[in-house]
PDB file of C-alpha atoms in Angstrom:
ATOM      1  CA  ASP S   1      52.673 305.906 287.257  1.00  0.00           C
ATOM      2  CA  ALA S   2      56.050 307.002 288.597  1.00  0.00           C
ATOM      3  CA  GLY S   3      56.623 306.627 292.279  1.00  0.00           C
ATOM      4  CA  VAL S   4      58.761 308.907 294.407  1.00  0.00           C
ATOM      5  CA  THR S   5      62.064 309.643 292.693  1.00  0.00           C
ATOM      6  CA  GLN S   6      65.184 310.999 294.341  1.00  0.00           C
ATOM      7  CA  SER S   7      68.486 312.257 292.992  1.00  0.00           C
ATOM      8  CA  PRO S   8      71.325 311.715 293.164  1.00  0.00           C
ATOM      9  CA  THR S   9      71.494 308.135 294.432  1.00  0.00           C
ATOM     10  CA  HIS S  10      74.920 308.568 295.977  1.00  0.00           C
ATOM     11  CA  LEU S  11      76.942 311.603 296.971  1.00  0.00           C
ATOM     12  CA  ILE S  12      80.308 312.116 298.606  1.00  0.00           C
ATOM     13  CA  LYS S  13      81.145 315.421 300.268  1.00  0.00           C
ATOM     14  CA  THR S  14      83.735 316.735 302.694  1.00  0.00           C
ATOM     15  CA  ARG S  15      83.181 318.423 306.036  1.00  0.00           C
ATOM     16  CA  GLY S  16      82.064 322.022 305.795  1.00  0.00           C
ATOM     17  CA  GLN S  17      80.585 321.695 302.315  1.00  0.00           C
ATOM     18  CA  GLN S  18      76.976 322.182 301.357  1.00  0.00           C
ATOM     19  CA  VAL S  19      74.695 319.689 299.616  1.00  0.00           C
ATOM     20  CA  THR S  20      71.330 319.728 297.841  1.00  0.00           C
ATOM     21  CA  LEU S  21      69.184 316.639 297.452  1.00  0.00           C
ATOM     22  CA  ARG S  22      66.141 316.459 295.213  1.00  0.00           C
ATOM     23  CA  CYS S  23      62.805 314.671 295.315  1.00  0.00           C
ATOM     24  CA  SER S  24      59.843 314.341 292.985  1.00  0.00           C
ATOM     25  CA  PRO S  25      56.709 313.072 294.697  1.00  0.00           C
ATOM     26  CA  LYS S  26      54.460 310.338 293.438  1.00  0.00           C
ATOM     27  CA  SER S  27      51.954 311.531 290.871  1.00  0.00           C
ATOM     28  CA  GLY S  28      48.903 313.011 292.598  1.00  0.00           C
ATOM     29  CA  HIS S  29      50.707 313.727 295.860  1.00  0.00           C
ATOM     30  CA  ASP S  30      51.191 317.247 297.140  1.00  0.00           C
ATOM     31  CA  THR S  31      53.062 316.964 300.420  1.00  0.00           C
ATOM     32  CA  VAL S  32      56.679 315.893 300.790  1.00  0.00           C
ATOM     33  CA  SER S  33      58.533 314.822 303.905  1.00  0.00           C
ATOM     34  CA  TRP S  34      62.237 314.219 304.406  1.00  0.00           C
ATOM     35  CA  TYR S  35      63.833 311.643 306.697  1.00  0.00           C
ATOM     36  CA  GLN S  36      67.386 310.899 307.755  1.00  0.00           C
ATOM     37  CA  GLN S  37      68.347 307.293 308.372  1.00  0.00           C
ATOM     38  CA  ALA S  38      71.669 306.607 310.012  1.00  0.00           C
ATOM     39  CA  LEU S  39      73.191 303.183 309.554  1.00  0.00           C
ATOM     40  CA  GLY S  40      71.381 300.568 311.626  1.00  0.00           C
ATOM     41  CA  GLN S  41      68.681 302.991 312.789  1.00  0.00           C
ATOM     42  CA  GLY S  42      65.113 303.806 311.872  1.00  0.00           C
ATOM     43  CA  PRO S  43      64.379 306.925 309.806  1.00  0.00           C
ATOM     44  CA  GLN S  44      64.156 310.228 311.678  1.00  0.00           C
ATOM     45  CA  PHE S  45      61.749 312.928 310.513  1.00  0.00           C
ATOM     46  CA  ILE S  46      63.477 316.110 309.336  1.00  0.00           C
ATOM     47  CA  PHE S  47      60.601 318.232 308.026  1.00  0.00           C
ATOM     48  CA  GLN S  48      57.531 318.307 305.842  1.00  0.00           C
ATOM     49  CA  TYR S  49      56.496 320.675 303.046  1.00  0.00           C
ATOM     50  CA  TYR S  50      53.032 321.496 301.836  1.00  0.00           C
ATOM     51  CA  GLU S  51      51.926 324.403 299.670  1.00  0.00           C
ATOM     52  CA  GLU S  52      55.575 325.451 299.383  1.00  0.00           C
ATOM     53  CA  GLU S  53      55.889 326.011 303.124  1.00  0.00           C
ATOM     54  CA  GLU S  54      57.560 324.058 305.898  1.00  0.00           C
ATOM     55  CA  ARG S  55      54.690 322.744 308.013  1.00  0.00           C
ATOM     56  CA  GLN S  56      56.377 320.473 310.529  1.00  0.00           C
ATOM     57  CA  ARG S  57      59.923 320.075 311.680  1.00  0.00           C
ATOM     58  CA  GLY S  58      61.743 317.407 313.616  1.00  0.00           C
ATOM     59  CA  ASN S  59      64.678 317.852 315.941  1.00  0.00           C
ATOM     60  CA  PHE S  60      67.221 318.976 313.364  1.00  0.00           C
ATOM     61  CA  PRO S  61      69.377 322.126 313.386  1.00  0.00           C
ATOM     62  CA  ASP S  62      68.900 325.070 311.068  1.00  0.00           C
ATOM     63  CA  ARG S  63      71.700 323.734 308.871  1.00  0.00           C
ATOM     64  CA  PHE S  64      68.941 321.587 307.400  1.00  0.00           C
ATOM     65  CA  SER S  65      66.609 323.561 305.182  1.00  0.00           C
ATOM     66  CA  GLY S  66      64.297 322.830 302.340  1.00  0.00           C
ATOM     67  CA  HIS S  67      62.114 324.083 299.604  1.00  0.00           C
ATOM     68  CA  GLN S  68      59.033 322.970 297.732  1.00  0.00           C
ATOM     69  CA  PHE S  69      58.311 324.086 294.207  1.00  0.00           C
ATOM     70  CA  PRO S  70      54.934 324.752 292.560  1.00  0.00           C
ATOM     71  CA  ASN S  71      55.080 321.322 290.880  1.00  0.00           C
ATOM     72  CA  TYR S  72      55.336 319.779 294.404  1.00  0.00           C
ATOM     73  CA  SER S  73      58.930 318.629 293.976  1.00  0.00           C
ATOM     74  CA  SER S  74      61.252 319.401 296.849  1.00  0.00           C
ATOM     75  CA  GLU S  75      64.865 319.992 297.778  1.00  0.00           C
ATOM     76  CA  LEU S  76      66.721 319.308 300.992  1.00  0.00           C
ATOM     77  CA  ASN S  77      69.743 321.504 301.675  1.00  0.00           C
ATOM     78  CA  VAL S  78      72.339 320.818 304.311  1.00  0.00           C
ATOM     79  CA  ASN S  79      75.006 323.424 305.089  1.00  0.00           C
ATOM     80  CA  ALA S  80      78.313 323.106 306.937  1.00  0.00           C
ATOM     81  CA  LEU S  81      78.319 319.322 306.634  1.00  0.00           C
ATOM     82  CA  LEU S  82      79.487 317.268 309.602  1.00  0.00           C
ATOM     83  CA  LEU S  83      80.694 313.692 309.676  1.00  0.00           C
ATOM     84  CA  GLY S  84      77.502 312.824 311.545  1.00  0.00           C
ATOM     85  CA  ASP S  85      75.415 313.901 308.564  1.00  0.00           C
ATOM     86  CA  SER S  86      76.471 310.741 306.743  1.00  0.00           C
ATOM     87  CA  ALA S  87      73.235 308.843 306.247  1.00  0.00           C
ATOM     88  CA  LEU S  88      70.558 307.698 303.828  1.00  0.00           C
ATOM     89  CA  TYR S  89      68.174 310.582 303.141  1.00  0.00           C
ATOM     90  CA  LEU S  90      64.674 309.482 302.282  1.00  0.00           C
ATOM     91  CA  CYS S  91      61.876 311.452 300.720  1.00  0.00           C
ATOM     92  CA  ALA S  92      58.237 310.500 301.202  1.00  0.00           C
ATOM     93  CA  SER S  93      55.044 311.837 299.695  1.00  0.00           C
ATOM     94  CA  ARG S  94      51.321 311.641 300.251  1.00  0.00           C
ATOM     95  CA  LEU S  95      48.179 313.567 299.434  1.00  0.00           C
ATOM     96  CA  TYR S  96      47.822 316.046 302.273  1.00  0.00           C
ATOM     97  CA  GLY S  97      45.198 315.239 304.874  1.00  0.00           C
ATOM     98  CA  THR S  98      44.773 311.581 303.920  1.00  0.00           C
ATOM     99  CA  GLY S  99      46.936 310.325 306.757  1.00  0.00           C
ATOM    100  CA  VAL S 100      44.204 308.301 308.446  1.00  0.00           C
ATOM    101  CA  ASN S 101      43.951 305.797 305.618  1.00  0.00           C
ATOM    102  CA  GLN S 102      46.837 306.338 303.264  1.00  0.00           C
ATOM    103  CA  PRO S 103      50.468 305.359 303.761  1.00  0.00           C
ATOM    104  CA  GLN S 104      53.397 307.525 302.851  1.00  0.00           C
ATOM    105  CA  HIS S 105      55.284 306.466 299.737  1.00  0.00           C
ATOM    106  CA  PHE S 106      59.069 306.502 299.904  1.00  0.00           C
ATOM    107  CA  GLY S 107      61.788 306.925 297.340  1.00  0.00           C
ATOM    108  CA  ASP S 108      64.967 304.847 297.251  1.00  0.00           C
ATOM    109  CA  GLY S 109      66.918 307.573 298.981  1.00  0.00           C
ATOM    110  CA  THR S 110      70.200 309.404 298.543  1.00  0.00           C
ATOM    111  CA  ARG S 111      73.214 307.906 300.273  1.00  0.00           C
ATOM    112  CA  LEU S 112      75.318 310.822 301.548  1.00  0.00           C
ATOM    113  CA  SER S 113      78.853 310.141 302.726  1.00  0.00           C
ATOM    114  CA  ILE S 114      80.902 312.832 304.453  1.00  0.00           C
ATOM    115  CA  LEU S 115      84.688 312.491 304.414  1.00  0.00           C
TER     116      LEU S 115
ATOM    117  CA  SER I   1      63.985 310.269 318.918  1.00  0.00           C
ATOM    118  CA  GLN I   2      62.489 306.903 318.100  1.00  0.00           C
ATOM    119  CA  GLN I   3      58.846 306.343 318.952  1.00  0.00           C
ATOM    120  CA  GLY I   4      59.567 302.980 320.448  1.00  0.00           C
ATOM    121  CA  GLU I   5      61.210 299.680 320.015  1.00  0.00           C
ATOM    122  CA  GLU I   6      60.902 296.712 317.748  1.00  0.00           C
ATOM    123  CA  ASP I   7      61.494 293.306 319.189  1.00  0.00           C
ATOM    124  CA  PRO I   8      63.518 291.327 318.408  1.00  0.00           C
ATOM    125  CA  GLN I   9      66.299 293.435 316.894  1.00  0.00           C
ATOM    126  CA  ALA I  10      67.319 290.506 314.722  1.00  0.00           C
ATOM    127  CA  LEU I  11      65.623 287.245 313.777  1.00  0.00           C
ATOM    128  CA  SER I  12      66.887 284.287 311.730  1.00  0.00           C
ATOM    129  CA  ILE I  13      64.526 281.505 310.694  1.00  0.00           C
ATOM    130  CA  GLN I  14      64.367 278.670 308.173  1.00  0.00           C
ATOM    131  CA  GLU I  15      62.521 279.202 304.937  1.00  0.00           C
ATOM    132  CA  GLY I  16      58.907 278.140 305.292  1.00  0.00           C
ATOM    133  CA  GLU I  17      58.678 279.032 308.981  1.00  0.00           C
ATOM    134  CA  ASN I  18      56.633 281.911 310.347  1.00  0.00           C
ATOM    135  CA  ALA I  19      58.253 285.136 311.539  1.00  0.00           C
ATOM    136  CA  THR I  20      56.777 287.353 314.226  1.00  0.00           C
ATOM    137  CA  MET I  21      58.065 290.778 315.151  1.00  0.00           C
ATOM    138  CA  ASN I  22      56.695 293.229 317.687  1.00  0.00           C
ATOM    139  CA  CYS I  23      56.555 296.980 317.979  1.00  0.00           C
ATOM    140  CA  SER I  24      55.808 299.287 320.872  1.00  0.00           C
ATOM    141  CA  TYR I  25      54.984 302.977 320.690  1.00  0.00           C
ATOM    142  CA  LYS I  26      54.383 305.827 323.104  1.00  0.00           C
ATOM    143  CA  THR I  27      51.728 308.295 321.938  1.00  0.00           C
ATOM    144  CA  SER I  28      48.216 308.393 320.492  1.00  0.00           C
ATOM    145  CA  ILE I  29      48.030 307.421 316.858  1.00  0.00           C
ATOM    146  CA  ASN I  30      45.848 307.646 313.750  1.00  0.00           C
ATOM    147  CA  ASN I  31      47.293 304.473 312.382  1.00  0.00           C
ATOM    148  CA  LEU I  32      50.323 302.246 312.459  1.00  0.00           C
ATOM    149  CA  GLN I  33      52.186 301.200 309.354  1.00  0.00           C
ATOM    150  CA  TRP I  34      54.710 298.478 308.645  1.00  0.00           C
ATOM    151  CA  TYR I  35      57.481 298.969 306.102  1.00  0.00           C
ATOM    152  CA  ARG I  36      60.122 296.699 304.637  1.00  0.00           C
ATOM    153  CA  GLN I  37      63.588 297.875 303.698  1.00  0.00           C
ATOM    154  CA  ASN I  38      65.994 295.855 301.646  1.00  0.00           C
ATOM    155  CA  SER I  39      69.637 296.618 302.288  1.00  0.00           C
ATOM    156  CA  GLY I  40      70.460 300.207 301.372  1.00  0.00           C
ATOM    157  CA  ARG I  41      67.179 300.782 299.607  1.00  0.00           C
ATOM    158  CA  GLY I  42      64.045 302.805 300.277  1.00  0.00           C
ATOM    159  CA  LEU I  43      61.077 301.786 302.377  1.00  0.00           C
ATOM    160  CA  VAL I  44      58.315 299.690 300.887  1.00  0.00           C
ATOM    161  CA  HIS I  45      54.908 299.999 302.489  1.00  0.00           C
ATOM    162  CA  LEU I  46      53.457 296.666 303.583  1.00  0.00           C
ATOM    163  CA  ILE I  47      50.296 297.290 305.556  1.00  0.00           C
ATOM    164  CA  LEU I  48      48.443 300.037 307.407  1.00  0.00           C
ATOM    165  CA  ILE I  49      46.183 299.404 310.379  1.00  0.00           C
ATOM    166  CA  ARG I  50      43.964 302.172 311.726  1.00  0.00           C
ATOM    167  CA  SER I  51      43.705 302.901 315.423  1.00  0.00           C
ATOM    168  CA  ASN I  52      40.139 301.520 315.543  1.00  0.00           C
ATOM    169  CA  GLU I  53      41.159 298.201 313.972  1.00  0.00           C
ATOM    170  CA  ARG I  54      42.529 295.231 315.883  1.00  0.00           C
ATOM    171  CA  GLU I  55      43.699 292.918 313.131  1.00  0.00           C
ATOM    172  CA  LYS I  56      44.411 293.148 309.423  1.00  0.00           C
ATOM    173  CA  HIS I  57      45.558 290.686 306.781  1.00  0.00           C
ATOM    174  CA  SER I  58      47.323 291.147 303.466  1.00  0.00           C
ATOM    175  CA  GLY I  59      48.491 288.026 301.666  1.00  0.00           C
ATOM    176  CA  ARG I  60      51.008 286.297 303.949  1.00  0.00           C
ATOM    177  CA  LEU I  61      51.022 289.234 306.375  1.00  0.00           C
ATOM    178  CA  ARG I  62      48.963 289.545 309.512  1.00  0.00           C
ATOM    179  CA  VAL I  63      49.122 292.628 311.704  1.00  0.00           C
ATOM    180  CA  THR I  64      47.557 293.133 315.100  1.00  0.00           C
ATOM    181  CA  LEU I  65      47.185 296.334 317.048  1.00  0.00           C
ATOM    182  CA  ASP I  66      46.536 296.746 320.763  1.00  0.00           C
ATOM    183  CA  THR I  67      46.091 300.439 321.495  1.00  0.00           C
ATOM    184  CA  SER I  68      45.631 299.806 325.228  1.00  0.00           C
ATOM    185  CA  LYS I  69      49.136 298.345 325.349  1.00  0.00           C
ATOM    186  CA  LYS I  70      50.475 300.609 322.605  1.00  0.00           C
ATOM    187  CA  SER I  71      51.829 297.654 320.732  1.00  0.00           C
ATOM    188  CA  SER I  72      51.583 295.923 317.372  1.00  0.00           C
ATOM    189  CA  SER I  73      52.831 292.703 315.870  1.00  0.00           C
ATOM    190  CA  LEU I  74      53.623 291.643 312.326  1.00  0.00           C
ATOM    191  CA  LEU I  75      53.389 287.981 311.378  1.00  0.00           C
ATOM    192  CA  ILE I  76      54.838 286.751 308.098  1.00  0.00           C
ATOM    193  CA  THR I  77      53.682 283.231 307.322  1.00  0.00           C
ATOM    194  CA  ALA I  78      55.460 280.659 305.156  1.00  0.00           C
ATOM    195  CA  SER I  79      58.572 282.800 304.899  1.00  0.00           C
ATOM    196  CA  ARG I  80      60.640 282.991 301.705  1.00  0.00           C
ATOM    197  CA  ALA I  81      64.238 283.957 301.044  1.00  0.00           C
ATOM    198  CA  ALA I  82      62.953 287.170 299.446  1.00  0.00           C
ATOM    199  CA  ASP I  83      61.500 288.220 302.812  1.00  0.00           C
ATOM    200  CA  THR I  84      65.031 288.828 304.073  1.00  0.00           C
ATOM    201  CA  ALA I  85      65.031 292.541 304.938  1.00  0.00           C
ATOM    202  CA  SER I  86      64.647 295.002 307.791  1.00  0.00           C
ATOM    203  CA  TYR I  87      61.122 295.657 308.992  1.00  0.00           C
ATOM    204  CA  PHE I  88      60.011 298.894 310.623  1.00  0.00           C
ATOM    205  CA  CYS I  89      56.832 299.955 312.279  1.00  0.00           C
ATOM    206  CA  ALA I  90      55.854 303.611 312.015  1.00  0.00           C
ATOM    207  CA  THR I  91      53.160 305.524 313.813  1.00  0.00           C
ATOM    208  CA  ASP I  92      51.164 308.327 312.286  1.00  0.00           C
ATOM    209  CA  GLY I  93      50.148 311.130 314.630  1.00  0.00           C
ATOM    210  CA  ALA I  94      46.619 311.689 315.775  1.00  0.00           C
ATOM    211  CA  ASN I  95      46.211 315.191 314.360  1.00  0.00           C
ATOM    212  CA  PHE I  96      44.800 316.076 310.945  1.00  0.00           C
ATOM    213  CA  GLY I  97      47.536 317.140 308.575  1.00  0.00           C
ATOM    214  CA  ASN I  98      50.248 315.640 310.740  1.00  0.00           C
ATOM    215  CA  GLU I  99      52.485 314.047 308.143  1.00  0.00           C
ATOM    216  CA  LYS I 100      55.215 312.980 310.522  1.00  0.00           C
ATOM    217  CA  LEU I 101      55.897 309.280 310.781  1.00  0.00           C
ATOM    218  CA  THR I 102      57.746 308.111 313.862  1.00  0.00           C
ATOM    219  CA  PHE I 103      59.697 304.929 313.310  1.00  0.00           C
ATOM    220  CA  GLY I 104      60.853 302.170 315.579  1.00  0.00           C
ATOM    221  CA  THR I 105      64.365 300.794 315.566  1.00  0.00           C
ATOM    222  CA  GLY I 106      63.594 297.936 313.202  1.00  0.00           C
ATOM    223  CA  THR I 107      63.881 294.160 313.121  1.00  0.00           C
ATOM    224  CA  ARG I 108      66.437 292.605 310.810  1.00  0.00           C
ATOM    225  CA  LEU I 109      64.935 289.392 309.438  1.00  0.00           C
ATOM    226  CA  THR I 110      67.090 286.730 307.783  1.00  0.00           C
ATOM    227  CA  ILE I 111      65.466 283.778 306.034  1.00  0.00           C
ATOM    228  CA  ILE I 112      67.778 280.797 305.730  1.00  0.00           C
ATOM    229  CA  PRO I 113      67.120 278.784 302.530  1.00  0.00           C
TER     230      PRO I 113
END
């Protein structure tokens, strides 16, 4: 039973470029959330997708966008990259509506470095 | 913004000793979860405690929750070198379908062999 998988594991970009990160949720899960974790900090919620729609959004600019596909996998897109976007990007999944009793399952993340 | 704070920010103990870390949060919750993160890796779920529970055990882990004080503690007994990691508490919102987890700032635990 595969857990949450993310690709790529590492990525180096320059300022102003665009990047796409990918996530496949754990088998049986249908909602995907994305988090940004700066060095030495706790993860910050970016947004959540369910039924191919963005359902919740954290305090992130419109440069951050996403998509969910019919097979529940998801992409995170970041445009016009800034140095401050350097971080570990984590994807988490869960079966929607089970939040009272079920934890979110996280992938190993994508380390994004902006030069 | 972070939900709250973990205390202490860093903790170093000898192998075999117990480690206690605390977490405070600000809003109503469905549950509170503790995660472990090894350096540069993803988050591993350790334990979930619901808002109507006061204490929960899992192996060498003991978690308490005090909703009146909006605080939780994680106790790791008989620590091992492999417990060296960062530990985060995360609160799950009180609304159905709210998938957002709000994390604390984390405690970096070092176990000295």
